[in-house]
Each structure stands twice: as C-alpha cells, then as structure tokens.
Amino acid sequence: MKSIIQSGRTRFVFNGWTVVLLTLLAGIGAGLLVGQWASQARSPVSLLEIPLHAESAVYAEDGFTLGSTRLEEDLDSFFFFDGLTGELKVLAFSPRTNKFMAEFSRQVVEDFELDKQIKNPRFMVVTGLVDMIDTDGSFRWGDSVFYVLEQNSGKVACYGVQLPPNLRSSEKKVYGGKLVGLDKTKVRKVRIRGKE
C-alpha cells in the first residue's frame, strides 16, 4: 500500500519500508538525545551526584568492635574497641606514606563509672562525622567522633581525636595527639531488671 502526499510541486511516496526507515531514524535520534542528556546528568556539576564510597564502616562481634573512618580529607583511620579490656584504639593511616602514622588510645571503661552490679559490661561503638572548631590552635580535631554505648547502664560517651600539627607532613610516625572524652550522658533513664 502506498501513500502519496503532494506538497506544491514535490510528491512524496510512502511505502512500508519508508515508514520503517523513518521510524528507525527517529528512534536513533531520540536515543542520541537521551544519551547526551544522561551523560550530562552524571557530570561533576550535577546536583544529583551519588557518592561511591562510605565515610565509615563498623563491624562488631563477641565484645569486639572494629572499623574505619575518615580523620581528615587525606587521612583514614582504623579503630578497634576491645570489650574485654575497655580500650579504644585509633590508628591513623596515611595514603601518602602507606603507613600507620599515629596511634591514639584510651581506657574508656573508667569514663562510664559503672555500678558494681554490672559485672559484665557490654559495649557498642559507632562513628560520626563532625566539623569541630579548634579552640586554641595548638592542635586540630579529626573529622570523626566515636560514640561508645554501655548497654546495661544506658550510658553513652563521645570521643574525639586531637591530631598533632605535623601529622600530614611527616614521613615518620607522629606522637603527641590524643583521644579525648568530649561528653557523656544516659540514653536510658529507666531501670531494667534491677540494674541502673
């Protein structure tokens, strides 16, 4: 079946193959336009950009917690909480030197002032990203804080890392920073099973 369209002096003849060819060309054109639009949507200036990595990761089992979190833009950290000894340890890893450049540790069990009724404290640790303000300029705060919760008492404490000033520029292990208790509170105010 042929369709004839006359426009002034020009005569167009459409048969089955012509329609298929025009449809195919229109589809290719639409595909190119959508592809161009989609590639622009993934450019660095896109408002809908999705990060390809997480800022921290935590794993816990049998009273031990380990994880990683960012201390600064180019400084990652590995942390380990030993539920048997109550020690929280943070190791700063530099991608520039491919080495652990600093170590910060603290016995956090003492900070919780636990009742003698709690014979087997149970802890959980998570991290958060905070942009803290330096108060005196002698050190700078790391970007991450560590929240430690004792499950029986409902007490939680927050710890931050004071980074030594020469940590980023040093080629050797750096000493002088510390893991500081920032604040503590109770998240559970009611007594459970005769415990605080």
Short mmCIF file of N, CA and C in Angstrom, two decimals:
data_model
loop_
_atom_site.label_atom_id
_atom_site.label_comp_id
_atom_site.label_asym_id
_atom_site.label_seq_id
_atom_site.Cartn_x
_atom_site.Cartn_y
_atom_site.Cartn_z
N MET A 1 0.84 -1.16 0.00
CA MET A 1 0.00 0.00 0.00
C MET A 1 0.89 1.23 0.00
N LYS A 2 0.60 2.15 -0.87
CA LYS A 2 1.39 3.37 -0.99
C LYS A 2 0.55 4.55 -0.56
N SER A 3 1.21 5.49 0.13
CA SER A 3 0.56 6.75 0.49
C SER A 3 1.25 7.84 -0.30
N ILE A 4 0.47 8.69 -0.91
CA ILE A 4 1.04 9.77 -1.71
C ILE A 4 0.63 11.09 -1.07
N ILE A 5 1.61 11.92 -0.82
CA ILE A 5 1.36 13.25 -0.27
C ILE A 5 1.94 14.25 -1.25
N GLN A 6 1.13 15.19 -1.66
CA GLN A 6 1.62 16.22 -2.57
C GLN A 6 1.74 17.52 -1.82
N SER A 7 2.84 18.17 -2.00
CA SER A 7 3.08 19.45 -1.36
C SER A 7 3.63 20.37 -2.43
N GLY A 8 2.82 21.25 -2.92
CA GLY A 8 3.25 22.13 -4.01
C GLY A 8 3.62 21.30 -5.21
N ARG A 9 4.85 21.37 -5.62
CA ARG A 9 5.31 20.63 -6.79
C ARG A 9 5.99 19.33 -6.42
N THR A 10 6.28 19.13 -5.08
CA THR A 10 7.01 17.94 -4.66
C THR A 10 6.02 16.83 -4.33
N ARG A 11 6.35 15.63 -4.72
CA ARG A 11 5.48 14.49 -4.48
C ARG A 11 6.25 13.47 -3.65
N PHE A 12 5.68 13.09 -2.44
CA PHE A 12 6.32 12.10 -1.56
C PHE A 12 5.56 10.80 -1.65
N VAL A 13 6.29 9.71 -1.77
CA VAL A 13 5.66 8.39 -1.81
C VAL A 13 6.13 7.62 -0.58
N PHE A 14 5.17 7.17 0.25
CA PHE A 14 5.48 6.39 1.45
C PHE A 14 5.01 4.96 1.24
N ASN A 15 5.93 4.02 1.30
CA ASN A 15 5.54 2.62 1.32
C ASN A 15 5.99 2.04 2.67
N GLY A 16 5.83 0.77 2.91
CA GLY A 16 6.16 0.14 4.20
C GLY A 16 7.61 0.35 4.62
N TRP A 17 8.55 0.21 3.69
CA TRP A 17 9.97 0.36 4.00
C TRP A 17 10.33 1.79 4.36
N THR A 18 9.70 2.72 3.72
CA THR A 18 9.98 4.13 4.02
C THR A 18 9.55 4.47 5.45
N VAL A 19 8.40 3.96 5.86
CA VAL A 19 7.90 4.20 7.22
C VAL A 19 8.85 3.56 8.24
N VAL A 20 9.29 2.34 7.96
CA VAL A 20 10.22 1.66 8.87
C VAL A 20 11.52 2.44 8.97
N LEU A 21 12.06 2.90 7.86
CA LEU A 21 13.30 3.66 7.85
C LEU A 21 13.17 4.97 8.62
N LEU A 22 12.09 5.70 8.42
CA LEU A 22 11.88 6.96 9.14
C LEU A 22 11.71 6.72 10.64
N THR A 23 11.00 5.65 11.02
CA THR A 23 10.83 5.31 12.43
C THR A 23 12.17 4.96 13.07
N LEU A 24 12.99 4.20 12.35
CA LEU A 24 14.32 3.84 12.84
C LEU A 24 15.19 5.07 13.04
N LEU A 25 15.19 5.98 12.08
CA LEU A 25 15.98 7.22 12.20
C LEU A 25 15.49 8.08 13.37
N ALA A 26 14.18 8.16 13.56
CA ALA A 26 13.63 8.93 14.68
C ALA A 26 14.04 8.29 16.01
N GLY A 27 14.05 6.97 16.09
CA GLY A 27 14.46 6.27 17.30
C GLY A 27 15.93 6.49 17.62
N ILE A 28 16.78 6.45 16.58
CA ILE A 28 18.21 6.71 16.78
C ILE A 28 18.42 8.13 17.26
N GLY A 29 17.72 9.07 16.66
CA GLY A 29 17.84 10.48 17.08
C GLY A 29 17.40 10.67 18.52
N ALA A 30 16.29 10.06 18.90
CA ALA A 30 15.81 10.16 20.29
C ALA A 30 16.80 9.51 21.25
N GLY A 31 17.37 8.38 20.86
CA GLY A 31 18.37 7.71 21.69
C GLY A 31 19.61 8.56 21.90
N LEU A 32 20.07 9.22 20.84
CA LEU A 32 21.22 10.11 20.97
C LEU A 32 20.93 11.28 21.89
N LEU A 33 19.74 11.84 21.80
CA LEU A 33 19.37 12.95 22.68
C LEU A 33 19.31 12.52 24.14
N VAL A 34 18.69 11.37 24.39
CA VAL A 34 18.61 10.86 25.76
C VAL A 34 20.01 10.52 26.29
N GLY A 35 20.85 9.92 25.46
CA GLY A 35 22.22 9.61 25.87
C GLY A 35 23.01 10.86 26.21
N GLN A 36 22.87 11.90 25.41
CA GLN A 36 23.55 13.16 25.68
C GLN A 36 23.07 13.75 27.00
N TRP A 37 21.76 13.74 27.23
CA TRP A 37 21.20 14.27 28.46
C TRP A 37 21.68 13.47 29.67
N ALA A 38 21.69 12.14 29.56
CA ALA A 38 22.10 11.29 30.68
C ALA A 38 23.58 11.48 31.01
N SER A 39 24.42 11.66 30.00
CA SER A 39 25.85 11.85 30.28
C SER A 39 26.09 13.19 30.95
N GLN A 40 25.32 14.20 30.64
CA GLN A 40 25.46 15.49 31.31
C GLN A 40 24.97 15.41 32.75
N ALA A 41 23.98 14.56 33.04
CA ALA A 41 23.45 14.44 34.39
C ALA A 41 24.47 13.83 35.34
N ARG A 42 25.46 13.10 34.82
CA ARG A 42 26.48 12.50 35.66
C ARG A 42 27.76 13.32 35.72
N SER A 43 27.74 14.51 35.23
CA SER A 43 28.93 15.35 35.27
C SER A 43 29.17 15.83 36.69
N PRO A 44 30.39 16.31 37.03
CA PRO A 44 30.69 16.74 38.39
C PRO A 44 29.81 17.88 38.90
N VAL A 45 29.19 18.63 38.01
CA VAL A 45 28.35 19.73 38.47
C VAL A 45 26.91 19.31 38.71
N SER A 46 26.62 18.04 38.56
CA SER A 46 25.25 17.56 38.74
C SER A 46 24.82 17.68 40.20
N LEU A 47 23.58 18.05 40.42
CA LEU A 47 23.05 18.16 41.77
C LEU A 47 22.65 16.81 42.34
N LEU A 48 22.53 15.81 41.49
CA LEU A 48 22.07 14.50 41.93
C LEU A 48 23.20 13.49 42.04
N GLU A 49 24.41 13.94 42.28
CA GLU A 49 25.56 13.05 42.33
C GLU A 49 25.48 12.16 43.57
N ILE A 50 25.75 10.88 43.39
CA ILE A 50 25.70 9.91 44.48
C ILE A 50 27.13 9.49 44.81
N PRO A 51 27.55 9.56 46.09
CA PRO A 51 28.92 9.16 46.44
C PRO A 51 29.12 7.66 46.21
N LEU A 52 30.34 7.30 45.82
CA LEU A 52 30.64 5.91 45.50
C LEU A 52 31.25 5.15 46.67
N HIS A 53 31.45 5.81 47.81
CA HIS A 53 32.02 5.14 48.96
C HIS A 53 31.41 5.68 50.24
N ALA A 54 31.54 4.93 51.30
CA ALA A 54 31.04 5.37 52.60
C ALA A 54 32.17 6.05 53.36
N GLU A 55 31.82 6.90 54.29
CA GLU A 55 32.82 7.59 55.10
C GLU A 55 33.30 6.74 56.27
N SER A 56 32.53 5.72 56.65
CA SER A 56 32.96 4.86 57.74
C SER A 56 32.29 3.50 57.62
N ALA A 57 32.89 2.53 58.29
CA ALA A 57 32.33 1.18 58.34
C ALA A 57 32.63 0.61 59.72
N VAL A 58 31.69 -0.14 60.28
CA VAL A 58 31.85 -0.70 61.62
C VAL A 58 31.41 -2.16 61.61
N TYR A 59 32.15 -3.00 62.33
CA TYR A 59 31.78 -4.40 62.49
C TYR A 59 31.98 -4.77 63.95
N ALA A 60 31.04 -5.49 64.54
CA ALA A 60 31.15 -5.89 65.95
C ALA A 60 30.78 -7.36 66.10
N GLU A 61 31.51 -8.03 67.01
CA GLU A 61 31.22 -9.42 67.32
C GLU A 61 31.92 -9.80 68.62
N ASP A 62 31.21 -10.51 69.49
CA ASP A 62 31.77 -11.05 70.74
C ASP A 62 32.49 -10.01 71.59
N GLY A 63 31.94 -8.82 71.70
CA GLY A 63 32.54 -7.79 72.56
C GLY A 63 33.63 -6.98 71.90
N PHE A 64 33.94 -7.26 70.67
CA PHE A 64 34.97 -6.51 69.95
C PHE A 64 34.31 -5.71 68.83
N THR A 65 34.81 -4.52 68.61
CA THR A 65 34.31 -3.68 67.52
C THR A 65 35.51 -3.18 66.74
N LEU A 66 35.43 -3.25 65.43
CA LEU A 66 36.47 -2.67 64.60
C LEU A 66 35.82 -1.94 63.44
N GLY A 67 36.55 -1.01 62.89
CA GLY A 67 36.00 -0.25 61.77
C GLY A 67 37.01 0.72 61.21
N SER A 68 36.54 1.50 60.26
CA SER A 68 37.38 2.53 59.67
C SER A 68 36.54 3.79 59.52
N THR A 69 37.20 4.92 59.58
CA THR A 69 36.54 6.20 59.39
C THR A 69 37.57 7.24 58.99
N ARG A 70 37.10 8.31 58.42
CA ARG A 70 37.99 9.38 57.96
C ARG A 70 38.36 10.28 59.13
N LEU A 71 39.66 10.57 59.27
CA LEU A 71 40.10 11.54 60.27
C LEU A 71 40.26 12.92 59.65
N GLU A 72 40.73 12.96 58.43
CA GLU A 72 40.85 14.19 57.65
C GLU A 72 40.63 13.81 56.19
N GLU A 73 40.66 14.80 55.33
CA GLU A 73 40.38 14.55 53.91
C GLU A 73 41.30 13.48 53.33
N ASP A 74 42.58 13.53 53.62
CA ASP A 74 43.53 12.55 53.09
C ASP A 74 44.10 11.65 54.18
N LEU A 75 43.33 11.40 55.22
CA LEU A 75 43.83 10.62 56.34
C LEU A 75 42.72 9.70 56.84
N ASP A 76 42.90 8.41 56.64
CA ASP A 76 41.91 7.43 57.07
C ASP A 76 42.33 6.87 58.42
N SER A 77 41.43 6.18 59.09
CA SER A 77 41.80 5.56 60.35
C SER A 77 41.14 4.20 60.49
N PHE A 78 41.82 3.35 61.23
CA PHE A 78 41.31 2.06 61.65
C PHE A 78 41.11 2.17 63.15
N PHE A 79 39.95 1.73 63.65
CA PHE A 79 39.77 1.75 65.10
C PHE A 79 39.37 0.37 65.59
N PHE A 80 39.72 0.12 66.86
CA PHE A 80 39.45 -1.17 67.48
C PHE A 80 39.04 -0.93 68.92
N PHE A 81 37.91 -1.49 69.32
CA PHE A 81 37.49 -1.43 70.71
C PHE A 81 37.51 -2.83 71.27
N ASP A 82 38.28 -3.03 72.34
CA ASP A 82 38.40 -4.32 73.00
C ASP A 82 37.44 -4.33 74.19
N GLY A 83 36.36 -5.07 74.08
CA GLY A 83 35.37 -5.14 75.14
C GLY A 83 35.86 -5.83 76.40
N LEU A 84 36.94 -6.60 76.31
CA LEU A 84 37.49 -7.26 77.49
C LEU A 84 38.32 -6.31 78.34
N THR A 85 39.10 -5.47 77.71
CA THR A 85 39.97 -4.53 78.45
C THR A 85 39.38 -3.13 78.53
N GLY A 86 38.43 -2.81 77.66
CA GLY A 86 37.83 -1.47 77.66
C GLY A 86 38.66 -0.43 76.94
N GLU A 87 39.61 -0.86 76.12
CA GLU A 87 40.47 0.09 75.41
C GLU A 87 39.93 0.39 74.02
N LEU A 88 39.85 1.68 73.70
CA LEU A 88 39.51 2.15 72.35
C LEU A 88 40.81 2.64 71.73
N LYS A 89 41.17 2.08 70.58
CA LYS A 89 42.42 2.44 69.91
C LYS A 89 42.11 2.89 68.50
N VAL A 90 42.71 4.01 68.09
CA VAL A 90 42.54 4.56 66.75
C VAL A 90 43.91 4.68 66.11
N LEU A 91 44.07 4.12 64.91
CA LEU A 91 45.33 4.19 64.16
C LEU A 91 45.10 5.03 62.91
N ALA A 92 45.88 6.09 62.74
CA ALA A 92 45.76 6.97 61.57
C ALA A 92 46.62 6.42 60.44
N PHE A 93 46.01 6.21 59.27
CA PHE A 93 46.71 5.67 58.11
C PHE A 93 46.83 6.74 57.04
N SER A 94 48.07 6.94 56.57
CA SER A 94 48.32 7.95 55.55
C SER A 94 48.49 7.30 54.18
N PRO A 95 47.68 7.68 53.19
CA PRO A 95 47.88 7.14 51.84
C PRO A 95 49.13 7.71 51.18
N ARG A 96 49.65 8.80 51.71
CA ARG A 96 50.86 9.40 51.15
C ARG A 96 52.09 8.54 51.46
N THR A 97 52.15 7.98 52.67
CA THR A 97 53.29 7.14 53.05
C THR A 97 52.95 5.65 53.06
N ASN A 98 51.65 5.32 52.94
CA ASN A 98 51.18 3.94 53.02
C ASN A 98 51.56 3.28 54.34
N LYS A 99 51.47 4.05 55.43
CA LYS A 99 51.81 3.55 56.76
C LYS A 99 50.85 4.11 57.80
N PHE A 100 50.77 3.40 58.94
CA PHE A 100 50.07 3.96 60.09
C PHE A 100 50.99 5.03 60.67
N MET A 101 50.50 6.25 60.71
CA MET A 101 51.35 7.38 61.10
C MET A 101 51.18 7.83 62.55
N ALA A 102 50.08 7.46 63.19
CA ALA A 102 49.85 7.86 64.58
C ALA A 102 48.90 6.87 65.24
N GLU A 103 48.99 6.81 66.57
CA GLU A 103 48.13 5.92 67.35
C GLU A 103 47.56 6.71 68.52
N PHE A 104 46.26 6.56 68.73
CA PHE A 104 45.58 7.23 69.83
C PHE A 104 44.80 6.17 70.59
N SER A 105 44.90 6.14 71.93
CA SER A 105 44.16 5.14 72.68
C SER A 105 43.67 5.71 74.00
N ARG A 106 42.65 5.04 74.55
CA ARG A 106 42.07 5.48 75.81
C ARG A 106 41.34 4.30 76.45
N GLN A 107 41.47 4.19 77.76
CA GLN A 107 40.68 3.23 78.53
C GLN A 107 39.33 3.88 78.82
N VAL A 108 38.30 3.49 78.11
CA VAL A 108 37.02 4.17 78.21
C VAL A 108 36.13 3.62 79.32
N VAL A 109 36.40 2.43 79.84
CA VAL A 109 35.55 1.83 80.87
C VAL A 109 35.50 2.73 82.10
N GLU A 110 36.63 3.32 82.46
CA GLU A 110 36.69 4.20 83.63
C GLU A 110 35.77 5.41 83.47
N ASP A 111 35.59 5.88 82.25
CA ASP A 111 34.74 7.05 82.00
C ASP A 111 33.27 6.77 82.28
N PHE A 112 32.87 5.51 82.28
CA PHE A 112 31.46 5.16 82.45
C PHE A 112 31.03 5.07 83.92
N GLU A 113 31.99 4.98 84.85
CA GLU A 113 31.69 4.91 86.28
C GLU A 113 30.55 3.92 86.54
N LEU A 114 30.78 2.69 86.14
CA LEU A 114 29.74 1.66 86.21
C LEU A 114 29.53 1.17 87.63
N ASP A 115 28.28 0.83 87.93
CA ASP A 115 27.91 0.23 89.21
C ASP A 115 28.61 -1.11 89.36
N LYS A 116 28.84 -1.51 90.60
CA LYS A 116 29.44 -2.82 90.83
C LYS A 116 28.46 -3.95 90.47
N GLN A 117 27.16 -3.61 90.35
CA GLN A 117 26.17 -4.61 89.95
C GLN A 117 26.40 -5.06 88.51
N ILE A 118 26.99 -4.21 87.69
CA ILE A 118 27.23 -4.56 86.28
C ILE A 118 28.58 -5.26 86.20
N LYS A 119 28.52 -6.58 86.27
CA LYS A 119 29.76 -7.37 86.29
C LYS A 119 30.33 -7.58 84.88
N ASN A 120 29.45 -7.66 83.89
CA ASN A 120 29.88 -7.88 82.51
C ASN A 120 29.36 -6.76 81.62
N PRO A 121 30.06 -5.64 81.57
CA PRO A 121 29.59 -4.55 80.71
C PRO A 121 29.61 -4.96 79.25
N ARG A 122 28.64 -4.46 78.51
CA ARG A 122 28.52 -4.76 77.08
C ARG A 122 28.53 -3.44 76.32
N PHE A 123 29.45 -3.31 75.39
CA PHE A 123 29.65 -2.05 74.70
C PHE A 123 29.32 -2.15 73.22
N MET A 124 28.92 -1.03 72.66
CA MET A 124 28.74 -0.87 71.22
C MET A 124 29.45 0.42 70.82
N VAL A 125 30.01 0.45 69.61
CA VAL A 125 30.72 1.64 69.12
C VAL A 125 30.25 1.95 67.70
N VAL A 126 29.96 3.23 67.46
CA VAL A 126 29.70 3.72 66.10
C VAL A 126 30.47 5.02 65.93
N THR A 127 30.60 5.46 64.69
CA THR A 127 31.32 6.71 64.42
C THR A 127 30.38 7.73 63.82
N GLY A 128 30.81 8.97 63.88
CA GLY A 128 30.08 10.07 63.26
C GLY A 128 31.07 11.06 62.69
N LEU A 129 30.63 11.86 61.73
CA LEU A 129 31.47 12.90 61.14
C LEU A 129 31.04 14.24 61.71
N VAL A 130 31.99 14.99 62.26
CA VAL A 130 31.71 16.27 62.91
C VAL A 130 32.79 17.26 62.50
N ASP A 131 32.38 18.47 62.20
CA ASP A 131 33.33 19.54 61.89
C ASP A 131 33.50 20.39 63.14
N MET A 132 34.42 19.97 64.03
CA MET A 132 34.61 20.67 65.30
C MET A 132 35.53 21.87 65.13
N ILE A 133 35.33 22.86 65.97
CA ILE A 133 36.11 24.10 65.91
C ILE A 133 37.30 23.99 66.84
N ASP A 134 38.49 24.32 66.34
CA ASP A 134 39.69 24.37 67.18
C ASP A 134 39.58 25.58 68.10
N THR A 135 39.83 25.37 69.39
CA THR A 135 39.67 26.47 70.33
C THR A 135 40.95 27.26 70.56
N ASP A 136 42.08 26.59 70.66
CA ASP A 136 43.31 27.33 70.96
C ASP A 136 44.37 27.27 69.86
N GLY A 137 44.17 26.49 68.83
CA GLY A 137 45.10 26.44 67.71
C GLY A 137 46.31 25.55 67.90
N SER A 138 46.49 24.93 69.08
CA SER A 138 47.66 24.09 69.31
C SER A 138 47.50 22.69 68.70
N PHE A 139 46.31 22.34 68.34
CA PHE A 139 46.02 21.06 67.69
C PHE A 139 44.82 21.27 66.79
N ARG A 140 44.51 20.25 66.01
CA ARG A 140 43.27 20.30 65.23
C ARG A 140 42.51 19.01 65.49
N TRP A 141 41.19 19.11 65.44
CA TRP A 141 40.35 17.94 65.66
C TRP A 141 40.25 17.11 64.40
N GLY A 142 40.18 15.80 64.56
CA GLY A 142 39.87 14.91 63.45
C GLY A 142 38.41 15.09 63.06
N ASP A 143 38.07 14.67 61.86
CA ASP A 143 36.70 14.82 61.35
C ASP A 143 35.72 13.84 61.98
N SER A 144 36.21 12.78 62.60
CA SER A 144 35.33 11.74 63.14
C SER A 144 35.28 11.77 64.66
N VAL A 145 34.13 11.38 65.19
CA VAL A 145 34.00 11.14 66.62
C VAL A 145 33.56 9.69 66.80
N PHE A 146 33.78 9.17 68.00
CA PHE A 146 33.48 7.78 68.32
C PHE A 146 32.48 7.77 69.47
N TYR A 147 31.32 7.18 69.22
CA TYR A 147 30.28 7.08 70.24
C TYR A 147 30.34 5.68 70.83
N VAL A 148 30.50 5.60 72.16
CA VAL A 148 30.57 4.31 72.85
C VAL A 148 29.37 4.21 73.78
N LEU A 149 28.61 3.13 73.66
CA LEU A 149 27.42 2.90 74.48
C LEU A 149 27.64 1.66 75.33
N GLU A 150 27.36 1.78 76.65
CA GLU A 150 27.34 0.60 77.51
C GLU A 150 25.88 0.19 77.62
N GLN A 151 25.55 -1.01 77.17
CA GLN A 151 24.15 -1.43 77.01
C GLN A 151 23.41 -1.63 78.32
N ASN A 152 24.06 -2.14 79.35
CA ASN A 152 23.37 -2.41 80.61
C ASN A 152 22.94 -1.14 81.34
N SER A 153 23.80 -0.15 81.36
CA SER A 153 23.52 1.09 82.09
C SER A 153 22.82 2.13 81.23
N GLY A 154 22.94 2.02 79.90
CA GLY A 154 22.37 3.03 79.01
C GLY A 154 23.23 4.28 78.91
N LYS A 155 24.46 4.22 79.40
CA LYS A 155 25.36 5.38 79.34
C LYS A 155 26.07 5.41 77.99
N VAL A 156 26.24 6.61 77.46
CA VAL A 156 26.95 6.79 76.19
C VAL A 156 27.98 7.91 76.36
N ALA A 157 29.12 7.73 75.73
CA ALA A 157 30.19 8.74 75.77
C ALA A 157 30.66 9.01 74.34
N CYS A 158 31.12 10.23 74.12
CA CYS A 158 31.61 10.65 72.80
C CYS A 158 33.09 11.00 72.92
N TYR A 159 33.89 10.52 71.98
CA TYR A 159 35.34 10.75 71.98
C TYR A 159 35.77 11.36 70.65
N GLY A 160 36.70 12.30 70.72
CA GLY A 160 37.26 12.93 69.53
C GLY A 160 38.77 12.77 69.53
N VAL A 161 39.37 12.91 68.36
CA VAL A 161 40.82 12.76 68.21
C VAL A 161 41.45 14.13 68.01
N GLN A 162 42.40 14.46 68.90
CA GLN A 162 43.21 15.67 68.71
C GLN A 162 44.43 15.26 67.89
N LEU A 163 44.53 15.79 66.69
CA LEU A 163 45.61 15.42 65.78
C LEU A 163 46.83 16.29 66.02
N PRO A 164 48.02 15.70 66.02
CA PRO A 164 49.23 16.51 66.13
C PRO A 164 49.38 17.40 64.89
N PRO A 165 49.95 18.60 65.05
CA PRO A 165 50.02 19.53 63.92
C PRO A 165 50.83 19.03 62.73
N ASN A 166 51.83 18.19 62.95
CA ASN A 166 52.71 17.75 61.86
C ASN A 166 52.31 16.40 61.27
N LEU A 167 51.12 15.93 61.54
CA LEU A 167 50.72 14.58 61.11
C LEU A 167 50.71 14.42 59.59
N ARG A 168 50.18 15.39 58.88
CA ARG A 168 50.07 15.27 57.41
C ARG A 168 51.42 15.38 56.70
N SER A 169 52.34 16.15 57.25
CA SER A 169 53.61 16.40 56.55
C SER A 169 54.72 15.44 56.93
N SER A 170 54.54 14.67 57.98
CA SER A 170 55.62 13.82 58.48
C SER A 170 55.79 12.56 57.63
N GLU A 171 57.03 12.12 57.53
CA GLU A 171 57.35 10.86 56.86
C GLU A 171 57.48 9.72 57.87
N LYS A 172 57.57 10.06 59.17
CA LYS A 172 57.74 9.07 60.22
C LYS A 172 56.54 9.10 61.15
N LYS A 173 56.44 8.08 61.99
CA LYS A 173 55.34 8.00 62.95
C LYS A 173 55.34 9.24 63.84
N VAL A 174 54.14 9.77 64.10
CA VAL A 174 53.99 11.01 64.85
C VAL A 174 53.38 10.72 66.21
N TYR A 175 53.88 11.40 67.23
CA TYR A 175 53.37 11.26 68.59
C TYR A 175 52.83 12.60 69.05
N GLY A 176 51.96 12.58 70.04
CA GLY A 176 51.52 13.84 70.62
C GLY A 176 50.03 14.09 70.57
N GLY A 177 49.30 13.45 69.69
CA GLY A 177 47.85 13.63 69.68
C GLY A 177 47.21 12.73 70.73
N LYS A 178 45.93 12.92 70.96
CA LYS A 178 45.27 12.05 71.94
C LYS A 178 43.79 11.88 71.64
N LEU A 179 43.24 10.84 72.22
CA LEU A 179 41.82 10.53 72.14
C LEU A 179 41.17 11.13 73.39
N VAL A 180 40.26 12.08 73.19
CA VAL A 180 39.72 12.89 74.28
C VAL A 180 38.24 12.59 74.49
N GLY A 181 37.86 12.43 75.75
CA GLY A 181 36.44 12.30 76.08
C GLY A 181 35.78 13.67 75.95
N LEU A 182 34.76 13.77 75.11
CA LEU A 182 34.10 15.06 74.86
C LEU A 182 32.88 15.25 75.75
N ASP A 183 32.04 14.22 75.86
CA ASP A 183 30.83 14.35 76.66
C ASP A 183 30.29 12.95 76.94
N LYS A 184 29.43 12.87 77.96
CA LYS A 184 28.75 11.61 78.26
C LYS A 184 27.38 11.91 78.83
N THR A 185 26.48 10.97 78.64
CA THR A 185 25.10 11.12 79.12
C THR A 185 24.48 9.74 79.22
N LYS A 186 23.22 9.71 79.65
CA LYS A 186 22.47 8.45 79.68
C LYS A 186 21.38 8.52 78.63
N VAL A 187 21.25 7.47 77.85
CA VAL A 187 20.18 7.42 76.86
C VAL A 187 18.99 6.62 77.39
N ARG A 188 19.22 5.87 78.45
CA ARG A 188 18.13 5.12 79.07
C ARG A 188 18.00 5.62 80.51
N LYS A 189 16.82 6.10 80.87
CA LYS A 189 16.60 6.67 82.20
C LYS A 189 15.84 5.72 83.12
N VAL A 190 15.29 4.63 82.60
CA VAL A 190 14.50 3.71 83.43
C VAL A 190 15.36 2.52 83.85
N ARG A 191 15.00 1.93 84.97
CA ARG A 191 15.71 0.75 85.46
C ARG A 191 15.21 -0.48 84.73
N ILE A 192 16.14 -1.34 84.36
CA ILE A 192 15.78 -2.59 83.67
C ILE A 192 16.37 -3.75 84.45
N ARG A 193 15.54 -4.68 84.82
CA ARG A 193 15.96 -5.90 85.55
C ARG A 193 16.81 -5.59 86.77
N GLY A 194 16.41 -4.58 87.52
CA GLY A 194 17.12 -4.24 88.75
C GLY A 194 18.44 -3.56 88.54
N LYS A 195 18.77 -3.22 87.29
CA LYS A 195 20.03 -2.53 87.01
C LYS A 195 19.76 -1.05 86.88
N GLU A 196 20.78 -0.28 86.97
CA GLU A 196 20.67 1.17 86.86
C GLU A 196 20.07 1.58 85.54
#
